[in-house]
GROMACS .gro file of C-alpha atoms in nm:
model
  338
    1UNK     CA    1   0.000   0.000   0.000
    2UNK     CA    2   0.126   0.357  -0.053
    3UNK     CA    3   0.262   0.553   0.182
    4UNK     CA    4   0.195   0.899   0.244
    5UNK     CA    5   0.345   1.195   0.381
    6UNK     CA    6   0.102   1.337   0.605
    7UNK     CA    7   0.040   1.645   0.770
    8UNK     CA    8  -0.255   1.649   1.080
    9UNK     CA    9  -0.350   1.951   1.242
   10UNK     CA   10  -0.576   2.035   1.530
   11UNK     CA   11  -0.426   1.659   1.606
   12UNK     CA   12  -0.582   1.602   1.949
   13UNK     CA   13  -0.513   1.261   2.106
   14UNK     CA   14  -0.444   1.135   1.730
   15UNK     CA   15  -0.814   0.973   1.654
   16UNK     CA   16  -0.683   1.067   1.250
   17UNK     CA   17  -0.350   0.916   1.304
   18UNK     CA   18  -0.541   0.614   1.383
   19UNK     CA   19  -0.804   0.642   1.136
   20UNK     CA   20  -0.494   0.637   0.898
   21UNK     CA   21  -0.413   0.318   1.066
   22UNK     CA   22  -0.732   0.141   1.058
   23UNK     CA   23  -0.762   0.219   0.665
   24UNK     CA   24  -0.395   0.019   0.622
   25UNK     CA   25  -0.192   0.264   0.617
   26UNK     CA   26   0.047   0.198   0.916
   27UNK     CA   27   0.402   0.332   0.796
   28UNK     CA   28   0.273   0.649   0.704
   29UNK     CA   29   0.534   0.955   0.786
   30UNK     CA   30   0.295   1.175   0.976
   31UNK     CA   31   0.353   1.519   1.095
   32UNK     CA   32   0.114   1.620   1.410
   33UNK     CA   33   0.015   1.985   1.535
   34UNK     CA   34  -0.163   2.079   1.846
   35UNK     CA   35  -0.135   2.367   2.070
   36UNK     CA   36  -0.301   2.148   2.368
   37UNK     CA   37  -0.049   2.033   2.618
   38UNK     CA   38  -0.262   1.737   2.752
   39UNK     CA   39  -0.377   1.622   2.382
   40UNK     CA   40  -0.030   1.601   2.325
   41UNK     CA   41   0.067   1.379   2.632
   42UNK     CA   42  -0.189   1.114   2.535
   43UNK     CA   43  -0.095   1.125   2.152
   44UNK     CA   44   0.293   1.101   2.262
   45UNK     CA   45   0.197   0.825   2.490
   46UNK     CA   46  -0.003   0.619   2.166
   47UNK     CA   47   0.275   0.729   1.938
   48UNK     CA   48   0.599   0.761   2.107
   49UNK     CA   49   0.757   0.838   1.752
   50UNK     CA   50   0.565   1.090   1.603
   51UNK     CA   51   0.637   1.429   1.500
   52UNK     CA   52   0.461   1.630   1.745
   53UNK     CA   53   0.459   1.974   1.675
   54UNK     CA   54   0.333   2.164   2.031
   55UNK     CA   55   0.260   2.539   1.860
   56UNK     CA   56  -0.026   2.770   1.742
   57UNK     CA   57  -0.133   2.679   1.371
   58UNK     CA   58  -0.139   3.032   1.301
   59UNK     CA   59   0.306   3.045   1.284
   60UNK     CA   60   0.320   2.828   1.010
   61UNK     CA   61   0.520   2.963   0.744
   62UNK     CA   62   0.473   2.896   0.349
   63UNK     CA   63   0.858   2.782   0.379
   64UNK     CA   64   0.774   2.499   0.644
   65UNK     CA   65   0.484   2.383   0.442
   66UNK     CA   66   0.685   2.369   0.070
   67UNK     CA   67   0.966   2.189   0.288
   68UNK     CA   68   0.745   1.966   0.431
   69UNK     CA   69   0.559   1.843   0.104
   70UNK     CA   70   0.288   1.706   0.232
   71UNK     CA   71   0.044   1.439   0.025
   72UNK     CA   72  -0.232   1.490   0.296
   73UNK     CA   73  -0.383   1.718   0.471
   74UNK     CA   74  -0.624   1.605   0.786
   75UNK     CA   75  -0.778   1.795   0.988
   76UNK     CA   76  -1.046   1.887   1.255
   77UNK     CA   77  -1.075   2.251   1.333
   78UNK     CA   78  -1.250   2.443   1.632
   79UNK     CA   79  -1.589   2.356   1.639
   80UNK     CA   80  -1.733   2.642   1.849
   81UNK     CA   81  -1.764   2.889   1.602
   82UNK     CA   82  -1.991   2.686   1.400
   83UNK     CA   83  -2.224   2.534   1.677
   84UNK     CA   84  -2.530   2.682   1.862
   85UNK     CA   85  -2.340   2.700   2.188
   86UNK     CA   86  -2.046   2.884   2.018
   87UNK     CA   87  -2.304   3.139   1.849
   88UNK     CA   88  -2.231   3.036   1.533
   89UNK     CA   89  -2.010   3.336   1.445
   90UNK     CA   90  -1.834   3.139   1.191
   91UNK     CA   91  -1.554   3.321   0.998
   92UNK     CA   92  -1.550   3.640   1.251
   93UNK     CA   93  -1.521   3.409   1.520
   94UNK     CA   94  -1.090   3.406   1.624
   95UNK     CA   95  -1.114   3.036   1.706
   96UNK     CA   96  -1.147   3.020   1.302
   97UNK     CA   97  -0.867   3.209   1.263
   98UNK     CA   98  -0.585   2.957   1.211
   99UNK     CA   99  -0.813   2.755   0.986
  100UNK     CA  100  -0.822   3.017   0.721
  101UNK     CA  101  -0.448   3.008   0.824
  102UNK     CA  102  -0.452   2.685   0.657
  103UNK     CA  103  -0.618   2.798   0.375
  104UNK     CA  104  -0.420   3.102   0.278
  105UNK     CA  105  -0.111   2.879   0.345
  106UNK     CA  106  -0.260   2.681   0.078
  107UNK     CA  107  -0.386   2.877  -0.168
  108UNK     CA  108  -0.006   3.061  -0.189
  109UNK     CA  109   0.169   2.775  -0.170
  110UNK     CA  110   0.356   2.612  -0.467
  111UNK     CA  111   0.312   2.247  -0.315
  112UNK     CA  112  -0.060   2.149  -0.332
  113UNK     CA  113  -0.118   1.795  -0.178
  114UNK     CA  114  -0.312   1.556  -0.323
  115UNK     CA  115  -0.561   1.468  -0.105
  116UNK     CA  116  -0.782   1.698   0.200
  117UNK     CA  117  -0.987   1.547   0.441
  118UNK     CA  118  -1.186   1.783   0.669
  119UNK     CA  119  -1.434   1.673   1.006
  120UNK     CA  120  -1.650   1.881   1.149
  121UNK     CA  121  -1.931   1.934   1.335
  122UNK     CA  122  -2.311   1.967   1.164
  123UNK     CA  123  -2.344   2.350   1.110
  124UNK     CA  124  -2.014   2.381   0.957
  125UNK     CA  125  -2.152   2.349   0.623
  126UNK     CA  126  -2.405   2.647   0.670
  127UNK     CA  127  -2.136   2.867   0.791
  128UNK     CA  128  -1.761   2.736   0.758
  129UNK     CA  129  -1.747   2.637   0.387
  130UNK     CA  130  -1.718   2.951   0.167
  131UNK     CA  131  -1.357   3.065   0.199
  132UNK     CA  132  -1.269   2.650   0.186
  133UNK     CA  133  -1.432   2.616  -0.118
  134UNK     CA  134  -1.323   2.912  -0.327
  135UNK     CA  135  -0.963   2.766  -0.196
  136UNK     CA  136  -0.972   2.452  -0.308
  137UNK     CA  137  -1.135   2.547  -0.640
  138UNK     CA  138  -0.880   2.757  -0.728
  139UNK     CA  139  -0.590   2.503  -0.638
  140UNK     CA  140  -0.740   2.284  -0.874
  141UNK     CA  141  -0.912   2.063  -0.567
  142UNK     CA  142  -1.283   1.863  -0.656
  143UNK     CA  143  -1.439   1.782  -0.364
  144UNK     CA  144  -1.752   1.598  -0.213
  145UNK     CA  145  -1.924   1.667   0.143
  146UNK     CA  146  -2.130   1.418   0.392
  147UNK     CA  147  -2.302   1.472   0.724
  148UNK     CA  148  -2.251   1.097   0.826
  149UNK     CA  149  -2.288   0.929   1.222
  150UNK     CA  150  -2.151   0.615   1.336
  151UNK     CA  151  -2.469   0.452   1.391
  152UNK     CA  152  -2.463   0.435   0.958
  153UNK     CA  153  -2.099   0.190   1.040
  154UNK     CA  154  -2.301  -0.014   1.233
  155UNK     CA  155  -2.157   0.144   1.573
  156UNK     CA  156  -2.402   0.213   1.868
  157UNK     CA  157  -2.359   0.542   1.873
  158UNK     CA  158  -2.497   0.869   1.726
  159UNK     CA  159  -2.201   1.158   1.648
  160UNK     CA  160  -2.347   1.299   1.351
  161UNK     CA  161  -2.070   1.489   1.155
  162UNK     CA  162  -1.994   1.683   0.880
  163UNK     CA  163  -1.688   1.586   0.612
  164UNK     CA  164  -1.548   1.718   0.307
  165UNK     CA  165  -1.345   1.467   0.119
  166UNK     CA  166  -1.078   1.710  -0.160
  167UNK     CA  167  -0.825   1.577  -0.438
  168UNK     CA  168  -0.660   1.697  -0.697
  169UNK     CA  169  -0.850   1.701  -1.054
  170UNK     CA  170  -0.622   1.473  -1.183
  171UNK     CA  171  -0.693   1.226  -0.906
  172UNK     CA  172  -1.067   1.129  -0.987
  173UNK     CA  173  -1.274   0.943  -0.765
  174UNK     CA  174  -1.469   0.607  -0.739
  175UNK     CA  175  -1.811   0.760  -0.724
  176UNK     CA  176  -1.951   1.077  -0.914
  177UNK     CA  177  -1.899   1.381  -0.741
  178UNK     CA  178  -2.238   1.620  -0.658
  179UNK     CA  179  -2.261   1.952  -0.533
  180UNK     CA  180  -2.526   1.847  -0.269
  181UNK     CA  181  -2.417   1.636   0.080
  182UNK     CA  182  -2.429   1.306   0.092
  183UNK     CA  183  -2.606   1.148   0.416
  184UNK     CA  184  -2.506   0.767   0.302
  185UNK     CA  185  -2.151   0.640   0.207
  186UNK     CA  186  -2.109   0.568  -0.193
  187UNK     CA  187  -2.059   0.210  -0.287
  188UNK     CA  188  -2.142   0.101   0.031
  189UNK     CA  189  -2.480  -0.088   0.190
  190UNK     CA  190  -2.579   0.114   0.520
  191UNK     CA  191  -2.566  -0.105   0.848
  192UNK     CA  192  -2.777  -0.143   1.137
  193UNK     CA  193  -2.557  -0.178   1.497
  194UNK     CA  194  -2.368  -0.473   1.487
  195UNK     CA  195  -2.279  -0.454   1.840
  196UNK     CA  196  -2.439  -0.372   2.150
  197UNK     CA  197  -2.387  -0.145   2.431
  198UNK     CA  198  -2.258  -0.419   2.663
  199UNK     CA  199  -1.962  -0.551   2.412
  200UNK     CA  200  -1.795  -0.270   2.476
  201UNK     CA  201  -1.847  -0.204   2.859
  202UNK     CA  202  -1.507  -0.246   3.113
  203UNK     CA  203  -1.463  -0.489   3.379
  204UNK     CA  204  -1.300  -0.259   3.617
  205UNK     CA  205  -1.550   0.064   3.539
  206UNK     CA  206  -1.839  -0.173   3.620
  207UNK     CA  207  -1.643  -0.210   3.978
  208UNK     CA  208  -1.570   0.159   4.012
  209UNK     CA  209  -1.773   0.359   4.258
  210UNK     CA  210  -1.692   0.696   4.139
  211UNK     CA  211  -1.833   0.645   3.767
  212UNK     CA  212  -2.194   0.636   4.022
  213UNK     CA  213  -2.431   0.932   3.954
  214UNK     CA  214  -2.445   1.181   4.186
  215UNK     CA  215  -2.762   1.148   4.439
  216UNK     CA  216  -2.839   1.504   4.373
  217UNK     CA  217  -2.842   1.452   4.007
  218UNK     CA  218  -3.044   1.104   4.018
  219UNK     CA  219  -3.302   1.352   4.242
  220UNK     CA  220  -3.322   1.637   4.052
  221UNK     CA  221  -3.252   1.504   3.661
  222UNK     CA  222  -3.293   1.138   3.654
  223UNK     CA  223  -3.635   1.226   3.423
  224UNK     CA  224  -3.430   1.351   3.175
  225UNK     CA  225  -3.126   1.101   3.128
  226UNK     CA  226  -3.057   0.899   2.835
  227UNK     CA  227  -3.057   0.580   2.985
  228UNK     CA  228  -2.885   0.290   2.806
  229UNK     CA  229  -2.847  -0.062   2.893
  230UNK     CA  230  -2.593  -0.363   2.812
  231UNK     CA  231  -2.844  -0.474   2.529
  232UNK     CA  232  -2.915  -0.104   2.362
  233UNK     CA  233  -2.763  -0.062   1.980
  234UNK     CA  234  -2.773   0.293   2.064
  235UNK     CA  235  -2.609   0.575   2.280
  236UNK     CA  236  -2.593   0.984   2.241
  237UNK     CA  237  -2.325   1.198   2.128
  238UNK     CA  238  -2.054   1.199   2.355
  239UNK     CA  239  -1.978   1.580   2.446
  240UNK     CA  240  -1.665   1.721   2.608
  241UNK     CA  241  -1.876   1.892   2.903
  242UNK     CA  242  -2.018   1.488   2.976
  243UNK     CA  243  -2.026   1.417   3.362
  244UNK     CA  244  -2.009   1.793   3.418
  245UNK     CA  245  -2.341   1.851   3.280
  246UNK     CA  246  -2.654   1.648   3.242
  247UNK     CA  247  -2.856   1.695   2.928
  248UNK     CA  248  -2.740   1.683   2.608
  249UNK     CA  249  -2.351   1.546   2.698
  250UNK     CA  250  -2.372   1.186   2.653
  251UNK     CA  251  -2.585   0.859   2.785
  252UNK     CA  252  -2.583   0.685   3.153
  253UNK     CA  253  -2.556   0.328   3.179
  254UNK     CA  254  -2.768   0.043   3.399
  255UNK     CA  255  -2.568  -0.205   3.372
  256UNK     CA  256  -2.895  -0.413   3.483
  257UNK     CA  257  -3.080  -0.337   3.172
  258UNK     CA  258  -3.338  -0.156   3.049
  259UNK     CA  259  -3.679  -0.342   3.160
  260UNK     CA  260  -3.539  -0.307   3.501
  261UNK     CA  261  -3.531   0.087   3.407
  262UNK     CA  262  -3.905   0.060   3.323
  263UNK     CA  263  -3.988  -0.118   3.656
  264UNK     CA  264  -3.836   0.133   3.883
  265UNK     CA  265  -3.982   0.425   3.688
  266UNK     CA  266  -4.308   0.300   3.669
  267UNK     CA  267  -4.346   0.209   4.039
  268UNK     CA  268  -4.163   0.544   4.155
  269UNK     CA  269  -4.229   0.601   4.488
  270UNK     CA  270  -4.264   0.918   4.725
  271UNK     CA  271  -3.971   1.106   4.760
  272UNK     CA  272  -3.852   0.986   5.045
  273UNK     CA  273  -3.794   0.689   4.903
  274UNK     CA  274  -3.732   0.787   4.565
  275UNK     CA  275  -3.346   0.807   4.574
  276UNK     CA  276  -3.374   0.434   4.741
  277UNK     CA  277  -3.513   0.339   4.402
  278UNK     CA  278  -3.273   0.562   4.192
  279UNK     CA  279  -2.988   0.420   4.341
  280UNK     CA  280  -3.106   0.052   4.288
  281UNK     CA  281  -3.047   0.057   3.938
  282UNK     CA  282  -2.690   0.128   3.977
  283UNK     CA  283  -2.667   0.437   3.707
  284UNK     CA  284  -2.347   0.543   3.586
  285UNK     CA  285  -2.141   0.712   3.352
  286UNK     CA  286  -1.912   0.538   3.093
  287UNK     CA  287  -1.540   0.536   3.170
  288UNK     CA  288  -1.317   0.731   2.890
  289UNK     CA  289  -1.226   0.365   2.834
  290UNK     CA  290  -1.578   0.314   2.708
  291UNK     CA  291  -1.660   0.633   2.576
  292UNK     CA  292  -1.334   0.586   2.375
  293UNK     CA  293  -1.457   0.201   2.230
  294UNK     CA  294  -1.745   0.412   2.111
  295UNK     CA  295  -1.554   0.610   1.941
  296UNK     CA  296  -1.412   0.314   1.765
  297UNK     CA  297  -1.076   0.403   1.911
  298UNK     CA  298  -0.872   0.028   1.932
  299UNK     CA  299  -0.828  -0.149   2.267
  300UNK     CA  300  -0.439  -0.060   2.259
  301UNK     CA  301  -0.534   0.309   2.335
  302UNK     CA  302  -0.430   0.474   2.628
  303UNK     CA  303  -0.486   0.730   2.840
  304UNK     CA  304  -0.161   0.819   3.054
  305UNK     CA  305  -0.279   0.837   3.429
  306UNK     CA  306  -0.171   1.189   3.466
  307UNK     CA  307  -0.426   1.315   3.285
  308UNK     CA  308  -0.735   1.327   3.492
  309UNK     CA  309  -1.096   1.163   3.433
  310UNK     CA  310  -1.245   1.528   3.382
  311UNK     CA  311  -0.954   1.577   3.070
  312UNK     CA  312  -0.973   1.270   2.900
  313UNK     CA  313  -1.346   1.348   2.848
  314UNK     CA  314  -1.291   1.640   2.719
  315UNK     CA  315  -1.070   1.493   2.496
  316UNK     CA  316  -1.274   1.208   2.408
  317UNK     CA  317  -1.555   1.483   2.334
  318UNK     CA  318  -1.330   1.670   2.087
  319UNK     CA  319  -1.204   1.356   1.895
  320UNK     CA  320  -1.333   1.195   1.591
  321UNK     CA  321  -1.502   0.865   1.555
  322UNK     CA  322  -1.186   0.634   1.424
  323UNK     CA  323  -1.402   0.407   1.222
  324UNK     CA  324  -1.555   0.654   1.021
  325UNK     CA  325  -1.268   0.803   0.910
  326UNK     CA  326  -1.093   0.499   0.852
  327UNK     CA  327  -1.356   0.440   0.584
  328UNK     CA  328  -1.336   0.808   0.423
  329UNK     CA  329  -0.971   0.786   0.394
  330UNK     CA  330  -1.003   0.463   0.209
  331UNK     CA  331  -1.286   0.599   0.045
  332UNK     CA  332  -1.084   0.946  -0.055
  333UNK     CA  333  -0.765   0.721  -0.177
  334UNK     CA  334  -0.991   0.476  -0.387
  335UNK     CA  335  -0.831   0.375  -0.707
  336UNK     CA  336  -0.571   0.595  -0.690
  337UNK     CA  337  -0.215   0.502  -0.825
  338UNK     CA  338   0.059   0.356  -0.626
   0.00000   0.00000   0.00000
């Protein structure tokens, strides 16, 4: 198989050094930047090798990047500026700044690599796209976008995302390019969850007191938490704020099932006794080892102890699903020569 000289930014904990992996690719020369000190100690930690790059996107130089040659680009910028939370300021937002860094690097640069692949959250296409597309028309790019979740991959989980897929006009592509998104993945049958919940549950989380919700929260929110059990094919989006906040961040587990959830909530009694009940299904959240086997991260992953539970969520919550990618990369490369 071909290798490639790659160049990742926004890198994280290295979910698209791993994607790389998981589409074959596993002697790829890959050049990492993030700014993020504790990213950087978990990717180090998975990939004692790598070029890490610790420094703000934004110093790049046109030099660097024409030394460096790069045959692909991956990436996964700041999300904030195109989500509801973040306002959806878009380009005026500065946590967009060093991606149209990336672009201007690109546009003026001599080198143009072959291939682009771009995550990002839904939303990005309504208000991120413009400026990338004039770019990568005018340096001779053709391109195709998806909004695509896991769940699609047959993974029981829902991360619905937003991809752009670029190569060079010479390079053409196993499926005809259209100017509208793509929700399904060309030449490919979509999949219902091939797994459940409980495949991917850990031994010693399942043992681990502190992963128990809260009594406050089982008192005040326990109407409005997405429950899973060991048998579910499903789960929510995995957020970086999960454990800190309750809606909207990611599903609780009862590791005694769902019917047993049913039970208890249909009998609820007083509350005085209410927590009593509450606490007998044993709700909790997923470990980052979980979370992570969600994301379709492999087992070998690890988490260094120093960083804390807290981080490696918000990690986890800023990361890519693995699998996914692993399929657009093979996808983008289809065909191609070499």
């Amino acid at each position: 198989m071909t290798s490639y000289k790659v160049l990742e930014f926004y890198s994280g904990i290295g979910g698209m050094h791993w994607a790389l992996q998981g589409a074959g690719y596993h002697n790829t020369e890959v050049t990492a930047m993030e700014i993020n000190d504790v990213a950087n100690r978990v990717y180090k930690t998975n990939f004692p090798s790598i070029k890490l790059l610790q420094r703000n996107i934004t110093s790049l130089s046109i030099n660097e990047f024409e030394t460096w040659k790069p045959d692909m680009l991956l990436m996964s910028p700041p999300c904030q500026p195109y989500t509801r939370v973040g306002l959806k300021r878009g380009t005026s937002d500065p946590r967009s700044f060093s991606f149209h860094h990336i672009l201007d690097i690109l546009g003026a640069s001599k080198h143009k690599p072959n291939y682009f692949l771009l995550e990002n959250v839904k939303g990005f296409e309504e208000f991120g796209t413009e400026k990338l597309h004039a770019t990568l028309r005018l340096c001779g790019y053709h391109f195709q976008e998806f909004l695509l979740s896991p769940h699609q991959f047959g993974i029981p989980n829902s991360r619905l995302r937003f991809y752009l897929l670029a190569k060079q006009n010479h390079l053409p592509f196993s499926f005809p390019v259209q100017s509208e998104i793509w929700t399904t993945m060309p030449l490919r049958k979509e999949s219902v969850a091939t797994f459940k919940i409980g495949s991917i549950l850990d031994e010693e989380a399942a043992e681990d007191p502190t992963l128990l919700i809260p009594e406050n929260i089982l008192l005040k929110h326990a109407d409005i938490l997405d429950i899973v059990g060991p048998e579910s094919e499903r789960s929510c989006c995995f957020t970086k704020a999960y454990s800190r906040f309750v809606e909207g961040t990611g599903s609780i587990l009862c590791p005694l099932g769902l019917r047993k959830v049913e039970e208890v909530f249909k009998d609820m009694p007083g509350s005085t006794e209410k927590i009593t009940s509450l606490k007998s299904l044993k709700l909790r959240y997923f470990s980052p080892k979980e979370v992570s086997r969600l994301m379709s991260f492999p087992d070998e992953f690890c988490i260094p102890p120093s960083v804390t539970r807290k981080q490696a969520y918000q990690l986890l919550g800023n990361s890519i699903n693995v699998s996914v990618v692993s399929q657009l990369i093979k996808l983008l490369c289809k065909n191609d020569p070499g």
